[in-house]
PDB file of C-alpha atoms in Angstrom:
ATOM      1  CA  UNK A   1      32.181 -19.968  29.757  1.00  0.00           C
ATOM      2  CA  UNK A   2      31.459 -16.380  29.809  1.00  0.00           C
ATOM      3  CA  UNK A   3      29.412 -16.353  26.979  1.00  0.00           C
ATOM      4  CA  UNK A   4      27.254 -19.254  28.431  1.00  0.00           C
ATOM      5  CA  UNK A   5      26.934 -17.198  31.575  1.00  0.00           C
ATOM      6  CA  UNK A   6      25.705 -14.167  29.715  1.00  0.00           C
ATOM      7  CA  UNK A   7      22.816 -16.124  28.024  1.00  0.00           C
ATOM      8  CA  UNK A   8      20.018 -18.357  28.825  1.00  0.00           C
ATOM      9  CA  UNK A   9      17.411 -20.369  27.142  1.00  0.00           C
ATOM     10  CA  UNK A  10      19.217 -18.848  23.753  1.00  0.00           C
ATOM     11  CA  UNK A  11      18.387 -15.554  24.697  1.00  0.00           C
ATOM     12  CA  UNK A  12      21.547 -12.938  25.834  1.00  0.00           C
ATOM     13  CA  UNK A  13      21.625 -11.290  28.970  1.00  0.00           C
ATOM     14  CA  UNK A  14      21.938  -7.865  29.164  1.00  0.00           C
ATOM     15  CA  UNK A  15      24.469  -5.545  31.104  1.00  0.00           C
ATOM     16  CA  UNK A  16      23.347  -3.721  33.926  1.00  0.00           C
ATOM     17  CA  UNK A  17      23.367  -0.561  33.959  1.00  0.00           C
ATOM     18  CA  UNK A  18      23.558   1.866  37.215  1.00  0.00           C
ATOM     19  CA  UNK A  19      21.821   4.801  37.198  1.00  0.00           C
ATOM     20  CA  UNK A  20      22.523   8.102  38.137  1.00  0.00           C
ATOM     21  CA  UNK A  21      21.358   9.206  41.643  1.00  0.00           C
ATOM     22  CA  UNK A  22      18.613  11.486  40.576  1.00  0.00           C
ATOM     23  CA  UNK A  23      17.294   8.943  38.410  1.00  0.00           C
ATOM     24  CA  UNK A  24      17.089   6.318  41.270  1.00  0.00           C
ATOM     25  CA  UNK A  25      15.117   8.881  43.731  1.00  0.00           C
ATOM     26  CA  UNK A  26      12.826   9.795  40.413  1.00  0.00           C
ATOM     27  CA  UNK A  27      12.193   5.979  40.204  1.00  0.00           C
ATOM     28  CA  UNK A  28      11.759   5.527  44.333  1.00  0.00           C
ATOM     29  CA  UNK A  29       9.220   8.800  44.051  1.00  0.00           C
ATOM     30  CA  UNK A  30       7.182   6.773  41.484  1.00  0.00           C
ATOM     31  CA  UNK A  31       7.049   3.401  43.270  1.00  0.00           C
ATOM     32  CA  UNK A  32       5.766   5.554  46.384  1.00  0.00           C
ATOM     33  CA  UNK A  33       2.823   6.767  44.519  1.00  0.00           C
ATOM     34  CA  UNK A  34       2.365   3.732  42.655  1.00  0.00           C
ATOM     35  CA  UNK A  35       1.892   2.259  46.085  1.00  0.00           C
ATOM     36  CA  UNK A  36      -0.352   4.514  47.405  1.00  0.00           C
ATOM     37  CA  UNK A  37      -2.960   4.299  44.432  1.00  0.00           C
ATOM     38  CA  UNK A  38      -2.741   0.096  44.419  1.00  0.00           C
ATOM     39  CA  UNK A  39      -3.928   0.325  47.988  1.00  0.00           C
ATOM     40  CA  UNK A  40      -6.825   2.578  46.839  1.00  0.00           C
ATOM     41  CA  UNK A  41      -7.767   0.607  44.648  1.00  0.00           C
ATOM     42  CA  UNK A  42      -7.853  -2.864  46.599  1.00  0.00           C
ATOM     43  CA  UNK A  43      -9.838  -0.666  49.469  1.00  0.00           C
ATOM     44  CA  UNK A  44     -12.183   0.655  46.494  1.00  0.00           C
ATOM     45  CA  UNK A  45     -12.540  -2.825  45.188  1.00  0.00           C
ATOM     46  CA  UNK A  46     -13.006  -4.375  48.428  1.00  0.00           C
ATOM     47  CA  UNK A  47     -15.706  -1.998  48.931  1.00  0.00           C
ATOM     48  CA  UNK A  48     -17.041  -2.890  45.537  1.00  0.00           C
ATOM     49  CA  UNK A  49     -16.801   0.795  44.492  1.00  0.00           C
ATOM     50  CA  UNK A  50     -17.604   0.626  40.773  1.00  0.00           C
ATOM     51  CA  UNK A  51     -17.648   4.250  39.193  1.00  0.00           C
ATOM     52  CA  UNK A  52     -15.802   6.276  35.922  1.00  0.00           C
ATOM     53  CA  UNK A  53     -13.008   7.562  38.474  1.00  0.00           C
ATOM     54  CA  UNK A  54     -12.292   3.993  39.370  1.00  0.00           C
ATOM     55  CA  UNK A  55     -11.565   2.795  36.245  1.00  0.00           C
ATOM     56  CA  UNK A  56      -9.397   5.675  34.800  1.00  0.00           C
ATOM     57  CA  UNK A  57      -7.811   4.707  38.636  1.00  0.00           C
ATOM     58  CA  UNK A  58      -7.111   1.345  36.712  1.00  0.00           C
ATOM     59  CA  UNK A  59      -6.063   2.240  33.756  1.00  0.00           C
ATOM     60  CA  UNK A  60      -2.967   4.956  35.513  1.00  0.00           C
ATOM     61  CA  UNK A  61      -2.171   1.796  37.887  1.00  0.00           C
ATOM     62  CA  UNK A  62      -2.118  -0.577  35.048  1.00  0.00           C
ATOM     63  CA  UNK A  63       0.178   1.801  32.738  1.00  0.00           C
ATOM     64  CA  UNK A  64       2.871   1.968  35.679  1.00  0.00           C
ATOM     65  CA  UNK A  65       2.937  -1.908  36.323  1.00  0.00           C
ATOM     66  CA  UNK A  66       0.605  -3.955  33.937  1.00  0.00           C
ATOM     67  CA  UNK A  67       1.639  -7.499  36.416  1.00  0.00           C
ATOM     68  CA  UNK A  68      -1.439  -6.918  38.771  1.00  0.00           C
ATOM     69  CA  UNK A  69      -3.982  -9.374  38.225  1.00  0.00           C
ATOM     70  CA  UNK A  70      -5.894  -7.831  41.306  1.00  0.00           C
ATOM     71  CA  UNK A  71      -6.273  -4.242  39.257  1.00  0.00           C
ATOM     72  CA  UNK A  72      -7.139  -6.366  36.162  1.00  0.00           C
ATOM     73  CA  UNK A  73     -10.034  -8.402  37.845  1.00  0.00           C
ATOM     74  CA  UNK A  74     -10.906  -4.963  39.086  1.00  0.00           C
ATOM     75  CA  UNK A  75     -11.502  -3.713  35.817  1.00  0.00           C
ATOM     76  CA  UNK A  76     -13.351  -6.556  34.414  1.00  0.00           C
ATOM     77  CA  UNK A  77     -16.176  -6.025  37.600  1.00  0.00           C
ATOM     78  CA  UNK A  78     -16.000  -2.306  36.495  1.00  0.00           C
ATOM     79  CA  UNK A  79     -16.949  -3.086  32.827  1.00  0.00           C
ATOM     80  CA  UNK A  80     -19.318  -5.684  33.964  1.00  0.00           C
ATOM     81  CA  UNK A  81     -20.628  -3.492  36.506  1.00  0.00           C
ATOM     82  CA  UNK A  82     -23.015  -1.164  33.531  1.00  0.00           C
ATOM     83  CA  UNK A  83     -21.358   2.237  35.289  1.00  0.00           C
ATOM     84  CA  UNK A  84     -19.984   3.234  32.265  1.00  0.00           C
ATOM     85  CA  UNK A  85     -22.460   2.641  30.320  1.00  0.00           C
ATOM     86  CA  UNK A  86     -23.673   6.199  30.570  1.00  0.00           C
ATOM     87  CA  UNK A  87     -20.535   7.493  28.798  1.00  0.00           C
ATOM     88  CA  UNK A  88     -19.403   5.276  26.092  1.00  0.00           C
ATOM     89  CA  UNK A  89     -20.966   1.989  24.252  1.00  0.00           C
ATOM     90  CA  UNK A  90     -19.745  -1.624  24.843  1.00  0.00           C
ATOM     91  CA  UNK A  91     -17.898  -1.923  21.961  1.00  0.00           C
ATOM     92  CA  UNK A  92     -15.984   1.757  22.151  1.00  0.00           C
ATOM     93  CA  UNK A  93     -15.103   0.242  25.982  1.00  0.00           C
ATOM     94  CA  UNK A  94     -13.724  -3.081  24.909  1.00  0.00           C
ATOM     95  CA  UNK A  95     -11.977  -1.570  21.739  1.00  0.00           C
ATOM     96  CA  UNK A  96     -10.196   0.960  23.633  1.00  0.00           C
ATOM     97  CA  UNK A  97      -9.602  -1.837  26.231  1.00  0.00           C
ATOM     98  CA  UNK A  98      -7.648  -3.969  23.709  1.00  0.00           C
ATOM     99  CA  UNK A  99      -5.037  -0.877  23.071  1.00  0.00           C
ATOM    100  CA  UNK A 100      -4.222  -0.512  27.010  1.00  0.00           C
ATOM    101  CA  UNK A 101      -3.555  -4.751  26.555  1.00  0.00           C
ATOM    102  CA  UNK A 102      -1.111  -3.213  23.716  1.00  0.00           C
ATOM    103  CA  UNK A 103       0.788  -1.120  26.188  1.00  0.00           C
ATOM    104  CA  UNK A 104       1.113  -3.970  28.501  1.00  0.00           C
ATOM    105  CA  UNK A 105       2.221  -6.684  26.052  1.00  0.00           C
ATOM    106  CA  UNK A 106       4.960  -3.985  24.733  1.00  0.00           C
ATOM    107  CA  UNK A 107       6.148  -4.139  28.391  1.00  0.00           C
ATOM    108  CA  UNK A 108       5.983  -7.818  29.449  1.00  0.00           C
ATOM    109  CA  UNK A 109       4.994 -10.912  26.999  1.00  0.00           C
ATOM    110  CA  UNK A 110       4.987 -13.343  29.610  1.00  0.00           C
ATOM    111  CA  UNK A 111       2.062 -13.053  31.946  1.00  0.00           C
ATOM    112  CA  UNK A 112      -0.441 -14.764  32.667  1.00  0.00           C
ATOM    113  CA  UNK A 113      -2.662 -11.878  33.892  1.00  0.00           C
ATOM    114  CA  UNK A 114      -2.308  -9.701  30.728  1.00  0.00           C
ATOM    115  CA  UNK A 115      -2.663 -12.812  28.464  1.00  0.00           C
ATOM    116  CA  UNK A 116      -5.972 -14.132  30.620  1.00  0.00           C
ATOM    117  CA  UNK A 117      -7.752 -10.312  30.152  1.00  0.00           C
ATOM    118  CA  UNK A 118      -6.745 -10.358  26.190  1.00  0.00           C
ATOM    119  CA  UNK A 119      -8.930 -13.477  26.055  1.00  0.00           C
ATOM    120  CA  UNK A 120     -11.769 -12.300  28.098  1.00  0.00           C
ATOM    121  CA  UNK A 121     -11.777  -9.050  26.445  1.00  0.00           C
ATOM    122  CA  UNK A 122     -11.488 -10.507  22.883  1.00  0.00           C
ATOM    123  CA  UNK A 123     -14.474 -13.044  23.740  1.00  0.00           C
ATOM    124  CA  UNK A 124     -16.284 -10.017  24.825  1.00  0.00           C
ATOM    125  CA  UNK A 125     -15.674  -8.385  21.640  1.00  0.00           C
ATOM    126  CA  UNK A 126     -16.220 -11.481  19.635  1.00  0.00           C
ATOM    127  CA  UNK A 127     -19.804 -11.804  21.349  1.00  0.00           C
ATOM    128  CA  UNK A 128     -20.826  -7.691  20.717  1.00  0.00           C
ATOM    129  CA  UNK A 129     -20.281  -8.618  16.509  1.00  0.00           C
ATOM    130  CA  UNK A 130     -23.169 -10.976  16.996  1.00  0.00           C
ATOM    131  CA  UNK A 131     -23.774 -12.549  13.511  1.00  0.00           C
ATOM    132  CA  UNK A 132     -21.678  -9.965  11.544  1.00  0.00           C
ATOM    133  CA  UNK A 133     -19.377 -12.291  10.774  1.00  0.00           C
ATOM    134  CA  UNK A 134     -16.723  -9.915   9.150  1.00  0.00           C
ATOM    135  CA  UNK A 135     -16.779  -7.902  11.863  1.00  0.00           C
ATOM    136  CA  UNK A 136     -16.315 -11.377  14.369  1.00  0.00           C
ATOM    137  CA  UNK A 137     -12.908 -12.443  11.895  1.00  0.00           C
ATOM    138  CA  UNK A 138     -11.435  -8.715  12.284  1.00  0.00           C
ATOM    139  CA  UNK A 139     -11.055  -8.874  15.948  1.00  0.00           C
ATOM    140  CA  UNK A 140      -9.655 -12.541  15.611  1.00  0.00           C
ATOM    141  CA  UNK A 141      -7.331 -11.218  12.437  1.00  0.00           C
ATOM    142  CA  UNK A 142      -5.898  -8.836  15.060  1.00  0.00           C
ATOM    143  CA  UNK A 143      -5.200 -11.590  17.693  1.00  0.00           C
ATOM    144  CA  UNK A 144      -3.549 -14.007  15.198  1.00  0.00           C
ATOM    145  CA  UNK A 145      -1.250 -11.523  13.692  1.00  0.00           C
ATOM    146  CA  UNK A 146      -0.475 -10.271  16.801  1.00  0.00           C
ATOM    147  CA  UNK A 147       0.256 -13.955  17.868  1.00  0.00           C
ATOM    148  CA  UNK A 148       2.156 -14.495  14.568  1.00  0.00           C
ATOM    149  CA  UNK A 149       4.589 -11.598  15.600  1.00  0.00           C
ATOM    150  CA  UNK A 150       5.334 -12.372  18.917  1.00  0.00           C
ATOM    151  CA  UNK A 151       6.199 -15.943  17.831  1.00  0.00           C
ATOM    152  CA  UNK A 152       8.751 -14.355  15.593  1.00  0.00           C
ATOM    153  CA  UNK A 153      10.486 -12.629  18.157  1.00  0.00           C
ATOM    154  CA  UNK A 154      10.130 -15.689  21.184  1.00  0.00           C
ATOM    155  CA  UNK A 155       9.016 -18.892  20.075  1.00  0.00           C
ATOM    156  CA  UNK A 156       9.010 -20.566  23.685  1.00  0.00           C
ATOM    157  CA  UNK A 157       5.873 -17.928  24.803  1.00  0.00           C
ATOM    158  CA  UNK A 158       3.361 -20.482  25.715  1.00  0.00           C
ATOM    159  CA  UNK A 159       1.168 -18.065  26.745  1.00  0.00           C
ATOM    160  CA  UNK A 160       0.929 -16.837  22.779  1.00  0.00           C
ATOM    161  CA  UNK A 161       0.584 -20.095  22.007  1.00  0.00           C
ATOM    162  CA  UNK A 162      -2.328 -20.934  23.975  1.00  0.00           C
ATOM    163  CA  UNK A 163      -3.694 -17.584  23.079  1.00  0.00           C
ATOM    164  CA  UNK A 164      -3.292 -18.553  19.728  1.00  0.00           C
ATOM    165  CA  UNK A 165      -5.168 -21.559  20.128  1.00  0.00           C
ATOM    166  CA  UNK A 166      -8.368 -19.873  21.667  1.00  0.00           C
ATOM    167  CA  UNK A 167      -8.370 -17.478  18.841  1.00  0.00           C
ATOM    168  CA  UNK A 168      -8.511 -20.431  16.071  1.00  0.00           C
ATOM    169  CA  UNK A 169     -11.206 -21.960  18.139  1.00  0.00           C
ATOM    170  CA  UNK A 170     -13.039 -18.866  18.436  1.00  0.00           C
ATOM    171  CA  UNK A 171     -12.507 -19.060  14.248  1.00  0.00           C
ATOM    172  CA  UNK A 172     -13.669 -22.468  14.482  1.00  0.00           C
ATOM    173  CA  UNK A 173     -17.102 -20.982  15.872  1.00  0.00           C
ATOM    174  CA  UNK A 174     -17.242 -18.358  12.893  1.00  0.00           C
ATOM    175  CA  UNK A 175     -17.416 -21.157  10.559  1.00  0.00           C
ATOM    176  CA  UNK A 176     -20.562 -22.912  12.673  1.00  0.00           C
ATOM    177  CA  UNK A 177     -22.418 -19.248  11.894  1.00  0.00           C
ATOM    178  CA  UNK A 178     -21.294 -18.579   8.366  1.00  0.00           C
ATOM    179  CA  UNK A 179     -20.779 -22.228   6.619  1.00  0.00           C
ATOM    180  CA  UNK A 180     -17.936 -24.286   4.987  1.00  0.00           C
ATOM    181  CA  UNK A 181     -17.178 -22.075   2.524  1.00  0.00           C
ATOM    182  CA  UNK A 182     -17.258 -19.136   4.357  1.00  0.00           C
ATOM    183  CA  UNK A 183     -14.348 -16.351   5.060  1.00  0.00           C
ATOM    184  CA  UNK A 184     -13.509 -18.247   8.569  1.00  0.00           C
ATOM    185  CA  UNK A 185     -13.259 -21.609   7.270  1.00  0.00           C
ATOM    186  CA  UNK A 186     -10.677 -19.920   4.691  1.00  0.00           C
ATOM    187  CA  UNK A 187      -8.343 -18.602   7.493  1.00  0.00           C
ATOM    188  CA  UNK A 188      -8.569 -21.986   9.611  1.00  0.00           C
ATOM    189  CA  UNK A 189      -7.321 -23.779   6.031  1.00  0.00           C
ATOM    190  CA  UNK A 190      -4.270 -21.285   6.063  1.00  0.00           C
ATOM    191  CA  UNK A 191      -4.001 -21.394   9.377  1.00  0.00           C
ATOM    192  CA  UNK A 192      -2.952 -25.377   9.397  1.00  0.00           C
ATOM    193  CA  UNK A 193      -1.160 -25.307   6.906  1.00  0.00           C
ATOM    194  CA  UNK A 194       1.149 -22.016   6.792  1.00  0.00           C
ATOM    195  CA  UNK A 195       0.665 -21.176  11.051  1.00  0.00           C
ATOM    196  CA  UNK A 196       4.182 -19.883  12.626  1.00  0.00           C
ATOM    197  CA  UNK A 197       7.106 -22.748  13.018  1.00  0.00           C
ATOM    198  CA  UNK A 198       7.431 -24.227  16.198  1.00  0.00           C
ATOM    199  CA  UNK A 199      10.625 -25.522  17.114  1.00  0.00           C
ATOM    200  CA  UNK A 200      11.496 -28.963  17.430  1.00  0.00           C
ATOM    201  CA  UNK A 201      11.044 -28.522  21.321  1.00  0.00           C
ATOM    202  CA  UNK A 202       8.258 -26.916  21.429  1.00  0.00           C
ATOM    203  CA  UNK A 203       6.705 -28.844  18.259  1.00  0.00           C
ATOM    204  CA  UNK A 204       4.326 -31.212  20.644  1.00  0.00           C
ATOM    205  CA  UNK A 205       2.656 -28.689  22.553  1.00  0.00           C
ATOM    206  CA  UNK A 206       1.825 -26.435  19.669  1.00  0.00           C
ATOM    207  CA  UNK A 207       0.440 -29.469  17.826  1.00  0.00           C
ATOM    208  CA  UNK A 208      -1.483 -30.494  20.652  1.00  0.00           C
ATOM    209  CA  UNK A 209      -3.058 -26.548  20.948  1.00  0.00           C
ATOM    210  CA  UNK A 210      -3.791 -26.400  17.022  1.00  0.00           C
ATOM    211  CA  UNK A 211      -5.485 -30.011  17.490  1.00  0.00           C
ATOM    212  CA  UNK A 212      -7.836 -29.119  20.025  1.00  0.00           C
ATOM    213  CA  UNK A 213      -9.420 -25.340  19.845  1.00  0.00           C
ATOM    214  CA  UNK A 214     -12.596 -26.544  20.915  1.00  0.00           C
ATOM    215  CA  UNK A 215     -11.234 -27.166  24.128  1.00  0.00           C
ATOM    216  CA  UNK A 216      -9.630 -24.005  24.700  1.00  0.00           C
ATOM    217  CA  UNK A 217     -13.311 -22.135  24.209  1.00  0.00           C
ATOM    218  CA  UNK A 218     -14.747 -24.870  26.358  1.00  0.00           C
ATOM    219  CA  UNK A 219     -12.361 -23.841  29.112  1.00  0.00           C
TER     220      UNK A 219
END
């Protein structure tokens, strides 16, 4: 009985641990500020203030709690915006946004808000390669290995899943540009036959994602 209460969904629960007093007034000192720039930013956004300081604003927010979907719909109108455009090309912007994703999906696997500006920032990237269609698989390369890994660790992470599934179809595109026999229609072949396992509970929904990738670019 106590090792069932200590674990859930197959996965163990950890110990808490208390921390000293210093530490606790460190973290209470952080969640202050935190506070204080999130309501910047939803005044700034709410005054549709689009601007270089505003986004590095983002980014520091972001970094201290990457569960904000508000920030993150902030920072797509930013890059959307053309405001930065001065100071760095589209596909430097989007490249460098994909490693700040990194920091988040270190922190948290499981939200929907990271997971949903992955996607948009990946399609971005996958539209900026135009008909270089090496350049197109790299950036979806990236997103199924990264997929691949995280499965490893957490099977159950729908959200990789469906990830996963918008990447193939995305792949599934590549092979409309380049042909049958082109590099994208060799990583879709591997891809259905050697993709990661899927346990036997979780078996029917990855099936159903891998059958229909169409659908997940349609959407």
């Amino acid at each position: 009985a106590a090792a069932a209460s200590r674990a859930m969904h197959g996965r163990v629960k950890k110990d808490v641990v208390e921390l000293p007093a210093e530490e606790l007034e460190k973290q209470r000192e952080q969640v202050r500020t935190a506070r204080a720039l999130f309501g910047k930013l939803l005044d700034l956004r709410q005054a549709r203030t689009y601007s270089q300081q505003t986004f590095d604003m983002t980014s520091k927010a972001l970094q201290f709690h990457p569960e904000f979907p508000t920030i993150w719909g902030y920072r797509r109108e930013i890059l959307t915006s053309g405001v930065l455009a001065e100071t760095a090309e589209p596909k430097g912007l989007f490249e460098a946004e994909m490693k700040l994703l990194e920091k988040a999906l270190r922190r948290t696997q499981k939200v929907y808000s990271i997971w949903f500006h992955r996607k948009w920032t990946v399609e971005r990237l996958f539209e900026l390669c135009g008909s270089d269609v090496v350049a197109a698989k790299k950036v979806l390369d990236v997103e199924l290995e990264l997929c691949g890994r995280l499965l490893e660790v957490d099977e159950r992470n729908f959200h990789c899943w469906n990830h996963r599934a918008h990447a193939m179809g995305l792949m599934l595109r590549l092979i409309s540009r380049s042909g049958s026999d082109g590099p994208a229609a060799d990583v879709v072949g591997e891809e259905k036959i050697g993709g990661p396992p899927a346990p036997a509970a979780e078996a029917a929904p990855a099936a159903a994602a891998e059958a229909a990738p169409a659908a997940a670019v349609a959407a």
